[in-house]
mmCIF file of C-alpha atoms in Angstrom:
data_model
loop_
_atom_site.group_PDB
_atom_site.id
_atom_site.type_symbol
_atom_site.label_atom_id
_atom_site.label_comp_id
_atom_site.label_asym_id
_atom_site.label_seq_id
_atom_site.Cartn_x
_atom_site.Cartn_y
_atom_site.Cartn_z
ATOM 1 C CA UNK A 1 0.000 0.000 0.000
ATOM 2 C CA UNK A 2 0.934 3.329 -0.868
ATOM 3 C CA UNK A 3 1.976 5.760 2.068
ATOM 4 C CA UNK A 4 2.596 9.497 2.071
ATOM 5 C CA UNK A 5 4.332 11.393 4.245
ATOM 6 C CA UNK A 6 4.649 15.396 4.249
ATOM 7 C CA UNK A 7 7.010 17.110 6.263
ATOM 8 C CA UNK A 8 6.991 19.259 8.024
ATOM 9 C CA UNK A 9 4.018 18.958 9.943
ATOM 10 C CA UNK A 10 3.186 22.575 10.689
ATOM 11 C CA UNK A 11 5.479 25.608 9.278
ATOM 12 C CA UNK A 12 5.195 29.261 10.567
ATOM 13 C CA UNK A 13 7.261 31.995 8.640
ATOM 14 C CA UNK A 14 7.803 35.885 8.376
ATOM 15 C CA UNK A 15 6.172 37.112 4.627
ATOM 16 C CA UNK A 16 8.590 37.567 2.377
ATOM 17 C CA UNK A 17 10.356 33.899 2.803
ATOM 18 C CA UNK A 18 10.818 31.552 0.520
ATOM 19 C CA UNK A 19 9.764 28.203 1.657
ATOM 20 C CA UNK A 20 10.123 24.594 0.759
ATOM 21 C CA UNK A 21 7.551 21.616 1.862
ATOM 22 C CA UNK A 22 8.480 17.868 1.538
ATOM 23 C CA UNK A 23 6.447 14.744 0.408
ATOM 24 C CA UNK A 24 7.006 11.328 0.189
ATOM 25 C CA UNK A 25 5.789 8.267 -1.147
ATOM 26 C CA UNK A 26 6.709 4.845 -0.795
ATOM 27 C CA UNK A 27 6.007 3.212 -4.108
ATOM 28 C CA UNK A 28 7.598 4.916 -7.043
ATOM 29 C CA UNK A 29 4.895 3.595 -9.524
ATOM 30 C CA UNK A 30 3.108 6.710 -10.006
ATOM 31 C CA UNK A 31 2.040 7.958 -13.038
ATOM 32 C CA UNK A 32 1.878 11.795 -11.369
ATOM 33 C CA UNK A 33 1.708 14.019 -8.348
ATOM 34 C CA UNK A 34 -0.274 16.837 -7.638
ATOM 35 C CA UNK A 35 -0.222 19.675 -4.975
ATOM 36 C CA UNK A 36 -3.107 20.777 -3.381
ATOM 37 C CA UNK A 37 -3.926 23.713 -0.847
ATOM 38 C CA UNK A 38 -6.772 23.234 1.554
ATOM 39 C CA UNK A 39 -8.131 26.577 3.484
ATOM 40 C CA UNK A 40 -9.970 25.918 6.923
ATOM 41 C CA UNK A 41 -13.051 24.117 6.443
ATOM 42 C CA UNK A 42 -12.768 24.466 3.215
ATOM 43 C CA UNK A 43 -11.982 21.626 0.139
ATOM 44 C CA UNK A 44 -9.280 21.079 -1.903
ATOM 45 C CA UNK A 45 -7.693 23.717 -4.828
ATOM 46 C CA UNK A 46 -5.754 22.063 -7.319
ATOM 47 C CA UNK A 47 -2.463 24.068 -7.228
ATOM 48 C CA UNK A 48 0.343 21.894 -9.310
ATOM 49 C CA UNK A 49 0.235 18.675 -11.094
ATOM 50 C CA UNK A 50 3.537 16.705 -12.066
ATOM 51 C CA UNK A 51 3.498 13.885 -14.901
ATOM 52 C CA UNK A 52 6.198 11.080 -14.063
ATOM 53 C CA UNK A 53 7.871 12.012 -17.275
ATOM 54 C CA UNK A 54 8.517 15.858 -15.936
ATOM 55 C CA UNK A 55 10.840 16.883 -13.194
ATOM 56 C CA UNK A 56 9.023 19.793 -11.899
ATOM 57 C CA UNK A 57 6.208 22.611 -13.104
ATOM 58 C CA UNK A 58 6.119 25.763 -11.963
ATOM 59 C CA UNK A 59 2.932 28.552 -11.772
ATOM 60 C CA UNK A 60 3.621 31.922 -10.023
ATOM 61 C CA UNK A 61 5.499 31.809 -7.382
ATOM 62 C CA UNK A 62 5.219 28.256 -7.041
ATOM 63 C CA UNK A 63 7.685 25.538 -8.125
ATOM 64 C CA UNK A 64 6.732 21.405 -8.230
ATOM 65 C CA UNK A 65 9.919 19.165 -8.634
ATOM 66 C CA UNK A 66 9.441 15.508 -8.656
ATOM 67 C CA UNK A 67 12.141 12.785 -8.104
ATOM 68 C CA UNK A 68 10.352 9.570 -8.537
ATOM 69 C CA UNK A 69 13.283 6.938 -8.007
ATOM 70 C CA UNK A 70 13.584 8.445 -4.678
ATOM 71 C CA UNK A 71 10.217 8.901 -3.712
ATOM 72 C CA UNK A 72 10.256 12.604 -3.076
ATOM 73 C CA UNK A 73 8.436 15.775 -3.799
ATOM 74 C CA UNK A 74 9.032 19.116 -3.115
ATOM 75 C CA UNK A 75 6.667 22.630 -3.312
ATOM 76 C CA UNK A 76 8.947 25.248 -3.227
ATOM 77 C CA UNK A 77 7.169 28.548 -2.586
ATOM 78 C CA UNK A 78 9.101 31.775 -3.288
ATOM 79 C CA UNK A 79 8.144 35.123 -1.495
ATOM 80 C CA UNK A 80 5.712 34.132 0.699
ATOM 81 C CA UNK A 81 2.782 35.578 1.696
ATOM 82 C CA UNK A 82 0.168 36.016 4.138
ATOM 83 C CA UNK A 83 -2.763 34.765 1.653
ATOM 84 C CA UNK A 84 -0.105 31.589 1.664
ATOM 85 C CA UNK A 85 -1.329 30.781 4.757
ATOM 86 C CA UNK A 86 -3.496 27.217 4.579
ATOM 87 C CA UNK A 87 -2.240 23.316 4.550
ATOM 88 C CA UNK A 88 -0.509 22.254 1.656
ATOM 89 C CA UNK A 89 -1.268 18.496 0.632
ATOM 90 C CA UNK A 90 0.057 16.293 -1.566
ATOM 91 C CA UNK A 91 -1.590 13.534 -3.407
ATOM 92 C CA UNK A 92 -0.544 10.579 -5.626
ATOM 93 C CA UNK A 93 -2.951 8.163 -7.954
ATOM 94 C CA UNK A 94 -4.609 4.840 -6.828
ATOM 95 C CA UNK A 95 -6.505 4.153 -9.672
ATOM 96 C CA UNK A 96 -8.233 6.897 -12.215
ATOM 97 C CA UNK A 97 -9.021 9.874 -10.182
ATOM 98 C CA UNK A 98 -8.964 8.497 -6.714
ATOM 99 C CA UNK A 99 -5.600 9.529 -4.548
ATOM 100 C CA UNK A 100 -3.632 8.933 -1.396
ATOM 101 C CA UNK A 101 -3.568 12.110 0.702
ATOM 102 C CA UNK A 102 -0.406 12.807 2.510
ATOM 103 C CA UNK A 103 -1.446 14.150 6.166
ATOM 104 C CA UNK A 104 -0.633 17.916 4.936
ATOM 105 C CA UNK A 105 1.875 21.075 6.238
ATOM 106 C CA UNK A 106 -0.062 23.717 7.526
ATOM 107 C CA UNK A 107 1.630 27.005 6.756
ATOM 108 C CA UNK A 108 1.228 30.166 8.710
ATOM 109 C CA UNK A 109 2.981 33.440 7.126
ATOM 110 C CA UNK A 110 2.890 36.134 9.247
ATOM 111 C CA UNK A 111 2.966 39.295 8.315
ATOM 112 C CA UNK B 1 -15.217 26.909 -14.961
ATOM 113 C CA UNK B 2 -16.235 23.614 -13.533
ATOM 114 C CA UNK B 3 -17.584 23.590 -10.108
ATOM 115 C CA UNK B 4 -18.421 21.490 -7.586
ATOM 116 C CA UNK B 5 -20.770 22.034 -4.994
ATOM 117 C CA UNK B 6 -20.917 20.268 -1.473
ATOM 118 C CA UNK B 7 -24.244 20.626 0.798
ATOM 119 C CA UNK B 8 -24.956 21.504 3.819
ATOM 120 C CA UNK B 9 -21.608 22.644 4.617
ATOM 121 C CA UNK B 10 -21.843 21.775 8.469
ATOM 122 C CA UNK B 11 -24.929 19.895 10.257
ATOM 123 C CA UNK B 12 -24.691 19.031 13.781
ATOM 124 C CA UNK B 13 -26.887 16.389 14.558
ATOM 125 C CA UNK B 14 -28.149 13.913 17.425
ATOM 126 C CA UNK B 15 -26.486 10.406 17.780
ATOM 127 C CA UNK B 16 -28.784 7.712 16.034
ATOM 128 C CA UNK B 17 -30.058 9.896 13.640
ATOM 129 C CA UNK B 18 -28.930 10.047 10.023
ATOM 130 C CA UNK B 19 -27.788 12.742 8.034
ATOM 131 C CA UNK B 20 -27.615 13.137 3.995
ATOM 132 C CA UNK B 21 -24.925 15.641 2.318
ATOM 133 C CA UNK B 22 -25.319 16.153 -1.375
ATOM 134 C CA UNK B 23 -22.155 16.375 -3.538
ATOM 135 C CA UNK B 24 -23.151 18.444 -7.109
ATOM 136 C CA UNK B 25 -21.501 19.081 -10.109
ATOM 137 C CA UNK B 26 -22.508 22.377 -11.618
ATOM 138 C CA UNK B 27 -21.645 22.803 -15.276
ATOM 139 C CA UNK B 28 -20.922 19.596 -16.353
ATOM 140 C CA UNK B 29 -22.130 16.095 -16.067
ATOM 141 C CA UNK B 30 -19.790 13.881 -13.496
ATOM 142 C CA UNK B 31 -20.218 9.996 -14.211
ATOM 143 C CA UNK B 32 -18.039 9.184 -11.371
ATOM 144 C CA UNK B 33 -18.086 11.371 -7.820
ATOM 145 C CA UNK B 34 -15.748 10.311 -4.741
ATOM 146 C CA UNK B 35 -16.024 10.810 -1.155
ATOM 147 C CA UNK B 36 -13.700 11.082 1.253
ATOM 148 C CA UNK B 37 -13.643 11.689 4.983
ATOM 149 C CA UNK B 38 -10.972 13.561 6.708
ATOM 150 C CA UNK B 39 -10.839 13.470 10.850
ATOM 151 C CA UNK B 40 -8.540 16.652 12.496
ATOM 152 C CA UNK B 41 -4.791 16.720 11.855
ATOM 153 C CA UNK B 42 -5.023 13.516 9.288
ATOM 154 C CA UNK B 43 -5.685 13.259 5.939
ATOM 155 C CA UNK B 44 -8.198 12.531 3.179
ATOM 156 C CA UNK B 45 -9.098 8.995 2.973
ATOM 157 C CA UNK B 46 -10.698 7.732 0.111
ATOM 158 C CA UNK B 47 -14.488 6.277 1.090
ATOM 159 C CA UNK B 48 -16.156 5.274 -1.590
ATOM 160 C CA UNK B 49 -16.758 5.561 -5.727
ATOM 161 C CA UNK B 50 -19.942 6.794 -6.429
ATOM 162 C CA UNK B 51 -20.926 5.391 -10.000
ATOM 163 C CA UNK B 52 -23.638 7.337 -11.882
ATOM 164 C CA UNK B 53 -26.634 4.567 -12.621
ATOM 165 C CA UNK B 54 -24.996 1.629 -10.867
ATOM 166 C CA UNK B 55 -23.618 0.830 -7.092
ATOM 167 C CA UNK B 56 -20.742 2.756 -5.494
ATOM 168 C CA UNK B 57 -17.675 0.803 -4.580
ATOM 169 C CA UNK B 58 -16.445 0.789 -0.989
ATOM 170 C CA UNK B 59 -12.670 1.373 -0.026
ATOM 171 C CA UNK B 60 -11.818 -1.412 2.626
ATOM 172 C CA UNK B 61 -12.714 -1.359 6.241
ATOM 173 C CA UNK B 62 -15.452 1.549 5.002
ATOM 174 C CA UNK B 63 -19.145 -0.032 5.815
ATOM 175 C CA UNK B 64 -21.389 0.412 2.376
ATOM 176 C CA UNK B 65 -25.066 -0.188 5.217
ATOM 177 C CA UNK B 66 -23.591 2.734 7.136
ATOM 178 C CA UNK B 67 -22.489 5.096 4.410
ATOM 179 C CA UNK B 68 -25.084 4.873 2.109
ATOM 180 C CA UNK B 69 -24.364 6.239 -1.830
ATOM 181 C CA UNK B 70 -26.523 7.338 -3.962
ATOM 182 C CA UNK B 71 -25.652 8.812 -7.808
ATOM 183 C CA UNK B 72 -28.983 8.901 -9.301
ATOM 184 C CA UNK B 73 -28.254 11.338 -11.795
ATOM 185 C CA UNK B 74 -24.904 12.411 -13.652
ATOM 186 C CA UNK B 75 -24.831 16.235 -11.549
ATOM 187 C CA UNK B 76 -25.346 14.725 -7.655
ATOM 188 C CA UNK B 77 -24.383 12.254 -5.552
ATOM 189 C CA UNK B 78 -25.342 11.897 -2.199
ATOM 190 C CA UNK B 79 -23.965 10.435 0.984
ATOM 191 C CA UNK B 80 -26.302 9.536 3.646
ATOM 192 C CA UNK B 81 -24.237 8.897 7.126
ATOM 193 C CA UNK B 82 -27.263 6.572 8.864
ATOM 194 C CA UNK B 83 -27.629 6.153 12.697
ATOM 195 C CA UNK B 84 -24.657 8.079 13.177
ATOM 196 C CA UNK B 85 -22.348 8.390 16.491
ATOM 197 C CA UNK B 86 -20.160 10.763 17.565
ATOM 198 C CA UNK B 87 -17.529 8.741 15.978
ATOM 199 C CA UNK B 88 -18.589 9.774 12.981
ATOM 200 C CA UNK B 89 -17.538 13.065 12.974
ATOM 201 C CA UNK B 90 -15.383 13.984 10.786
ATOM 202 C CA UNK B 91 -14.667 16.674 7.780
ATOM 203 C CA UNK B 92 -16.725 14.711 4.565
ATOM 204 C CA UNK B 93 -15.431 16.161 1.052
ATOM 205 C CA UNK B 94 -16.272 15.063 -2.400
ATOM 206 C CA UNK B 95 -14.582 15.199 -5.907
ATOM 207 C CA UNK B 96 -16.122 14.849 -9.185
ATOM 208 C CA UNK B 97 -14.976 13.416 -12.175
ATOM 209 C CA UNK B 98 -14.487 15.533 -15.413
ATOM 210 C CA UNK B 99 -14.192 12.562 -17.547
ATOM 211 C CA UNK B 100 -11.118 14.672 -19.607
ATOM 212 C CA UNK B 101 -9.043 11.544 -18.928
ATOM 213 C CA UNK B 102 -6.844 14.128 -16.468
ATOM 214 C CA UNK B 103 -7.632 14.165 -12.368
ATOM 215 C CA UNK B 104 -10.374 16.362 -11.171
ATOM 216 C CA UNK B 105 -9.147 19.294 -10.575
ATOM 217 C CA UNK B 106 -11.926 20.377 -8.268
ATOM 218 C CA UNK B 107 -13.620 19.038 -4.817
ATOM 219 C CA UNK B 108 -16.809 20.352 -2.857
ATOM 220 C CA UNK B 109 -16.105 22.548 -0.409
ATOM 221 C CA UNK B 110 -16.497 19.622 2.444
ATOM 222 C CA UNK B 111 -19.065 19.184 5.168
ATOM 223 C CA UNK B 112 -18.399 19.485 8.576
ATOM 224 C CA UNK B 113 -20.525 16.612 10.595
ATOM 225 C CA UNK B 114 -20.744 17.100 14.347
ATOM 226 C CA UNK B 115 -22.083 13.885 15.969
ATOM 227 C CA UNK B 116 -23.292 14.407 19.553
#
């Protein structure tokens, strides 16, 4: 079975930092990776999505990379800012649409 | 762009009682609909498949007389939590299927269920 593990668990920062948020997964028979941010109470935004073929994708401030042999992920986000603030999780396939959650880094930028 | 819409998004209700949460797609027609369940701190687990026209499919260990599914038409799905305990309180999100051959891309905006 397929396990994901984000770390850290919780992440609090001055705006203006660039930041970078880890994920791993144990079996490196994925066929992507996506990023997602939750807000409080709130679901899930789509915010990057990785095909095995790519190393990393980028939007905005935000930069995907993707080693699959090693079973690692990284969401590096540049300049950070108080709207940044939410829990960051990241997902991998388990069938068509259906995904394994990791548990998620909560980010707090202050300002 | 496509939408998904989650309903009610918090219901407290008394143990024993059950409780029904609509999951809709707005502005396009979703074959397939998932729910998941997250409790505090952890993550989304997977619950169910809810096939448009035919029965949903049941992750392990998740009980199908419990959590019943319903996806009577290709815009809603429903998941009715029956006789529920507090145990059963927990942050309930759905995700729809596009059917582009790419992952959804969007999920309700989750329910939060308060059991007491």
């Amino acid at each position: 079975k397929q396990e994901v593990t984000q770390i850290p668990a919780a992440l609090s920062v001055p705006e203006g930092e660039n930041l970078v948020l880890n994920c791993s997964f144990t079996d490196s028979a994925i066929y992507n990776l996506q990023w997602f941010r939750q807000d409080p109470g709130k679901g899930l935004t789509s915010l990057l999505l990785i095909q095995s073929s790519q190393r990393e994708q980028t939007s905005g401030r935000l930069n995907a990379s993707l080693d699959k042999s090693s079973g690692r992920s990284t969401l590096y986000i540049a300049a950070s800012q108080p709207g940044d603030s939410a829990t960051y999780l990241c997902a991998v396939p388990r069938g068509f649409n259906k995904f394994y959650f990791g548990s998620g880094t909560k980010l707090n930028v202050k300002p | 762009g496509a939408v998904v819409s989650q309903h009610p998004s918090w219901v407290i209700c008394k143990s024993g009682t059950s409780v029904k949460i609509e999951c809709r797609s707005l502005d396009f027609q979703a074959t397939t609909m998932f729910w998941y369940r997250q409790f505090p701190k952890q993550s989304l687990m997977l619950m169910a498949t809810s096939n448009e026209g035919s029965k949903a499919t049941y992750e392990q260990g998740v009980e199908k007389d419990k959590f019943l599914i319903n996806h009577a038409s290709l815009t809603l799905s429903t998941l009715t939590v029956t006789s529920a305990h507090p145990e059963d309180s927990s942050f309930y999100i759905c995700s729809a299927d596009l059917g582009t051959g790419v992952s959804p891309l969007h999920f309700g905006n989750g329910t939060r269920l308060t059991v007491t």
